[in-house]
Amino acid sequence: MSTTRFCRLIDMLERTWRRRQARGRAGMPVKGPWPMPVAEAVEAVVVKHAEAHPAWGHRKVWAMARFDGHRVSPATVLRIMRRRGLLPEAAYQRERRQLAAARKAAFVTPPSGANEVYRLAILDRRAWG
């Protein structure tokens, strides 16, 4: 099959096919890498916050980067954290829910009045030491 016919079949310009073919033969990536000026500018800040608080997800790290005065999108923060391997595992939400269920189970009878939770915590602290 001719190159022209093949390119028509896959709906690609022949010039594009030839360029990709040449790059592949030269050992270069066929597409990319593209410049990421915003990601490179804020990567240090994102990594600093993500390493300081490993339980934080990309939204919290994004908020802290914005608080520091950097204009960055949540998707960029997510890409940086994913590339560096700084995202928490998906199971951390399950662990948080289990801990919350254990805290909720501590109150067999739910508090009925104001400051009752605080009062129970103080009484419990006095009982334990």
XYZ file of N, CA and C in Angstrom:
387
model
N 0.853 -1.172 0.000
C 0.000 0.000 0.000
C 0.901 1.238 0.000
N 0.530 2.205 -0.761
C 1.332 3.426 -0.830
C 1.108 4.273 0.420
N 2.083 5.132 0.696
C 1.989 6.006 1.860
C 0.805 6.961 1.726
N 0.576 7.465 0.527
C -0.538 8.385 0.311
C -1.856 7.705 0.607
N -2.011 6.488 0.142
C -3.261 5.749 0.375
C -3.417 5.405 1.861
N -2.324 5.009 2.500
C -2.360 4.698 3.925
C -2.766 5.928 4.740
N -2.194 7.072 4.404
C -2.518 8.306 5.137
C -3.973 8.701 4.933
N -4.494 8.500 3.738
C -5.915 8.761 3.497
C -6.781 7.815 4.321
N -6.333 6.566 4.453
C -7.086 5.552 5.191
C -7.191 5.905 6.682
N -6.102 6.392 7.267
C -6.131 6.730 8.695
C -6.441 8.200 8.938
N -6.745 8.944 7.878
C -7.140 10.347 7.960
C -6.060 11.205 8.621
N -4.854 11.117 8.041
C -3.727 11.906 8.530
C -3.021 12.519 7.321
N -2.557 13.740 7.477
C -1.789 14.359 6.404
C -0.482 13.591 6.200
N -0.086 13.487 4.951
C 1.141 12.742 4.660
C 2.355 13.424 5.281
N 2.352 14.743 5.310
C 3.464 15.469 5.915
C 3.580 15.144 7.405
N 2.451 15.031 8.086
C 2.459 14.666 9.506
C 3.030 13.269 9.683
N 2.603 12.345 8.833
C 3.116 10.971 8.908
C 4.629 10.942 8.703
N 5.110 11.671 7.710
C 6.549 11.692 7.425
C 7.338 12.311 8.587
N 6.795 13.367 9.186
C 7.480 14.011 10.322
C 7.563 13.049 11.507
N 6.460 12.381 11.821
C 6.464 11.429 12.934
C 7.391 10.256 12.647
N 7.401 9.805 11.414
C 8.266 8.704 11.013
C 9.736 9.097 11.188
N 10.089 10.309 10.784
C 11.467 10.781 10.907
C 11.882 10.922 12.363
N 10.989 11.437 13.184
C 11.294 11.579 14.614
C 11.467 10.227 15.272
N 10.620 9.265 14.906
C 10.747 7.919 15.460
C 12.054 7.258 15.070
N 12.479 7.436 13.825
C 13.743 6.857 13.371
C 14.936 7.494 14.063
N 14.815 8.775 14.401
C 15.912 9.486 15.064
C 15.982 9.193 16.557
N 15.018 8.430 17.071
C 15.012 8.094 18.494
C 14.388 9.164 19.367
N 13.741 10.125 18.764
C 13.075 11.191 19.521
C 11.622 10.792 19.748
N 10.981 11.337 20.771
C 9.560 11.040 20.945
C 8.758 11.582 19.761
N 7.761 10.829 19.349
C 6.964 11.219 18.192
C 6.183 12.491 18.470
N 5.658 12.603 19.683
C 4.915 13.802 20.086
C 5.457 14.274 21.424
N 5.452 15.589 21.610
C 5.847 16.161 22.881
C 7.347 16.076 23.080
N 7.903 16.319 24.217
C 7.254 16.922 25.374
C 7.010 18.418 25.157
N 5.906 18.883 25.669
C 5.540 20.280 25.499
C 5.995 21.083 26.701
N 6.293 22.350 26.512
C 6.728 23.177 27.645
C 5.587 23.392 28.636
N 5.929 23.409 29.915
C 4.950 23.620 30.976
C 5.459 24.729 31.890
N 5.403 25.974 31.453
C 5.993 27.057 32.255
C 5.306 27.259 33.595
N 3.987 27.115 33.657
C 3.281 27.323 34.928
C 3.632 26.221 35.906
N 3.624 24.973 35.427
C 3.932 23.842 36.303
C 5.367 23.942 36.822
N 6.287 24.331 35.972
C 7.677 24.450 36.405
C 7.847 25.586 37.414
N 7.043 26.636 37.276
C 7.161 27.783 38.181
C 6.644 27.469 39.579
N 5.629 26.627 39.694
C 5.022 26.363 41.006
C 5.346 24.986 41.562
N 6.131 24.214 40.849
C 6.391 22.839 41.290
C 7.034 22.790 42.674
N 7.956 23.680 42.958
C 8.626 23.673 44.261
C 7.639 23.937 45.393
N 6.713 24.856 45.182
C 5.716 25.185 46.214
C 4.780 24.000 46.438
N 4.324 23.395 45.349
C 3.406 22.258 45.450
C 4.085 21.098 46.172
N 5.312 20.803 45.810
C 6.042 19.700 46.444
C 6.278 19.998 47.921
N 6.575 21.250 48.257
C 6.799 21.626 49.665
C 5.560 21.344 50.504
N 4.396 21.790 50.025
C 3.160 21.569 50.782
C 2.770 20.097 50.805
N 2.937 19.403 49.686
C 2.544 17.994 49.620
C 3.427 17.125 50.507
N 4.715 17.425 50.579
C 5.598 16.635 51.441
C 5.417 16.983 52.910
N 5.054 18.219 53.207
C 4.828 18.610 54.603
C 3.558 17.975 55.163
N 2.569 17.743 54.292
C 1.290 17.164 54.717
C 0.910 16.039 53.761
N 1.409 14.822 53.985
C 1.185 13.742 53.028
C -0.272 13.297 52.918
N -1.112 13.621 53.895
C -2.516 13.205 53.832
C -3.355 14.145 52.973
N -2.818 15.289 52.616
C -3.575 16.251 51.822
C -3.682 15.791 50.380
N -4.811 16.047 49.787
C -5.009 15.792 48.370
C -4.632 17.015 47.550
N -4.873 16.931 46.250
C -4.441 18.016 45.373
C -5.241 19.289 45.586
N -6.495 19.186 46.041
C -7.297 20.401 46.231
C -6.788 21.237 47.406
N -6.418 20.584 48.471
C -5.899 21.309 49.634
C -4.537 21.918 49.309
N -3.702 21.166 48.616
C -2.390 21.693 48.218
C -2.577 22.868 47.259
N -3.546 22.750 46.354
C -3.849 23.847 45.427
C -4.258 25.096 46.203
N -5.131 24.918 47.219
C -5.591 26.060 48.015
C -4.418 26.720 48.745
N -3.497 25.918 49.253
C -2.358 26.488 49.961
C -1.411 27.211 48.992
N -1.273 26.683 47.777
C -0.443 27.362 46.772
C -1.082 28.695 46.386
N -2.403 28.705 46.258
C -3.106 29.963 45.959
C -2.945 30.946 47.109
N -3.004 30.443 48.349
C -2.833 31.292 49.519
C -1.435 31.917 49.534
N -0.449 31.177 49.043
C 0.917 31.694 48.960
C 1.085 32.718 47.841
N 0.036 32.909 47.012
C 0.075 33.932 45.981
C 0.394 33.428 44.584
N 0.364 32.120 44.369
C 0.661 31.566 43.051
C -0.641 31.325 42.297
N -0.685 31.735 41.037
C -1.853 31.500 40.191
C -1.657 30.172 39.477
N -2.381 29.166 39.927
C -2.242 27.816 39.385
C -3.610 27.137 39.429
N -3.852 26.229 38.514
C -5.136 25.532 38.485
C -5.028 24.224 39.279
N -6.164 23.708 39.755
C -6.140 22.425 40.474
C -5.625 21.286 39.602
N -5.902 21.324 38.297
C -5.444 20.256 37.409
C -3.919 20.250 37.299
N -3.314 21.426 37.306
C -1.857 21.498 37.248
C -1.245 20.922 38.516
N -1.842 21.239 39.655
C -1.358 20.692 40.926
C -1.511 19.179 40.931
N -2.634 18.687 40.424
C -2.849 17.243 40.354
C -1.789 16.578 39.482
N -1.477 17.165 38.328
C -0.461 16.598 37.432
C 0.914 16.569 38.095
N 1.259 17.655 38.792
C 2.560 17.710 39.465
C 2.638 16.635 40.538
N 1.594 16.527 41.353
C 1.603 15.541 42.433
C 1.600 14.117 41.883
N 0.873 13.886 40.806
C 0.848 12.547 40.205
C 2.215 12.190 39.633
N 2.868 13.150 38.957
C 4.178 12.913 38.361
C 5.225 12.620 39.433
N 5.130 13.274 40.586
C 6.078 13.081 41.680
C 5.698 11.928 42.619
N 4.509 11.340 42.441
C 4.074 10.247 43.311
C 3.670 10.716 44.700
N 3.082 11.902 44.797
C 2.735 12.485 46.095
C 1.250 12.405 46.421
N 0.459 11.760 45.587
C -0.976 11.656 45.860
C -1.233 10.573 46.896
N -2.105 10.825 47.866
C -2.433 9.771 48.826
C -3.223 8.662 48.136
N -3.139 7.469 48.690
C -3.869 6.345 48.115
C -5.363 6.565 48.263
N -6.133 5.880 47.444
C -7.581 6.041 47.482
C -8.178 5.463 48.761
N -7.462 4.584 49.442
C -7.989 3.934 50.639
C -8.018 4.865 51.853
N -7.356 6.021 51.774
C -7.308 6.885 52.947
C -8.697 7.376 53.328
N -9.615 7.534 52.354
C -10.981 7.951 52.673
C -11.687 6.869 53.488
N -11.459 5.612 53.130
C -12.069 4.508 53.875
C -11.584 4.527 55.319
N -10.281 4.762 55.515
C -9.735 4.818 56.867
C -10.345 5.966 57.653
N -10.510 7.124 57.010
C -11.111 8.266 57.696
C -12.547 7.964 58.097
N -13.291 7.295 57.218
C -14.676 6.943 57.553
C -14.738 5.953 58.707
N -13.799 5.003 58.741
C -13.777 4.046 59.841
C -13.460 4.744 61.163
N -12.529 5.683 61.144
C -12.220 6.434 62.363
C -13.410 7.273 62.811
N -14.114 7.863 61.857
C -15.294 8.657 62.203
C -16.383 7.770 62.789
N -16.545 6.563 62.255
C -17.543 5.642 62.796
C -17.179 5.237 64.228
N -15.896 5.053 64.488
C -15.468 4.711 65.847
C -15.728 5.865 66.807
N -15.479 7.094 66.351
C -15.762 8.256 67.212
C -17.256 8.371 67.481
N -18.056 8.115 66.443
C -19.505 8.219 66.599
C -20.035 7.136 67.541
N -19.408 5.958 67.486
C -19.844 4.856 68.344
C -19.538 5.129 69.814
N -18.612 6.048 70.083
C -18.290 6.373 71.474
C -19.486 6.988 72.193
N -20.369 7.624 71.442
C -21.573 8.203 72.022
C -22.727 7.252 71.773
N -22.941 6.343 72.702
C -24.036 5.385 72.558
C -25.354 6.131 72.564
N -25.491 7.056 73.496
C -26.648 7.946 73.478
C -26.139 9.296 72.982
N -26.700 9.815 71.921
C -26.184 11.071 71.379
C -26.358 12.218 72.368
N -25.475 13.186 72.348
C -25.591 14.329 73.246
C -26.920 15.045 73.030
N -27.546 15.446 74.134
C -28.865 16.063 74.022
C -28.850 17.560 74.303
N -27.799 18.056 74.890
C -27.787 19.475 75.225
C -26.526 20.169 74.766
N -26.517 21.460 74.966
C -25.356 22.259 74.588
C -24.182 21.936 75.497
N -23.010 21.923 74.960
C -21.758 21.690 75.682
C -21.670 20.307 76.323
N -22.562 19.415 75.973
C -22.520 18.086 76.579
C -21.314 17.295 76.084
N -20.956 17.461 74.827
C -19.788 16.763 74.304
C -18.539 17.266 75.015
N -18.435 18.568 75.211
C -17.301 19.148 75.905
C -17.246 18.642 77.344
N -18.408 18.591 77.990
C -18.473 18.137 79.379
C -18.058 16.673 79.477
N -18.517 15.843 78.519
C -18.137 14.431 78.522
C -16.631 14.285 78.313
N -16.047 15.106 77.488
C -14.613 15.019 77.237
C -13.829 15.391 78.502
N -14.299 16.391 79.227
C -13.600 16.804 80.461
C -13.750 15.720 81.517
N -14.940 15.163 81.669
C -15.134 14.103 82.649
C -14.276 12.896 82.298
N -14.182 12.570 81.036
C -13.383 11.442 80.592
C -11.906 11.701 80.876
N -11.450 12.922 80.657
C -10.057 13.265 80.909
C -9.738 13.164 82.401
N -10.671 13.581 83.242
C -10.452 13.500 84.684
C -10.425 12.051 85.144
N -11.260 11.220 84.531
C -11.320 9.815 84.930
C -10.032 9.089 84.542
N -9.403 9.508 83.442
C -8.208 8.790 82.977
C -6.922 9.381 83.502
N -7.008 10.476 84.168
C -5.728 10.884 84.710
C -5.546 12.317 84.851
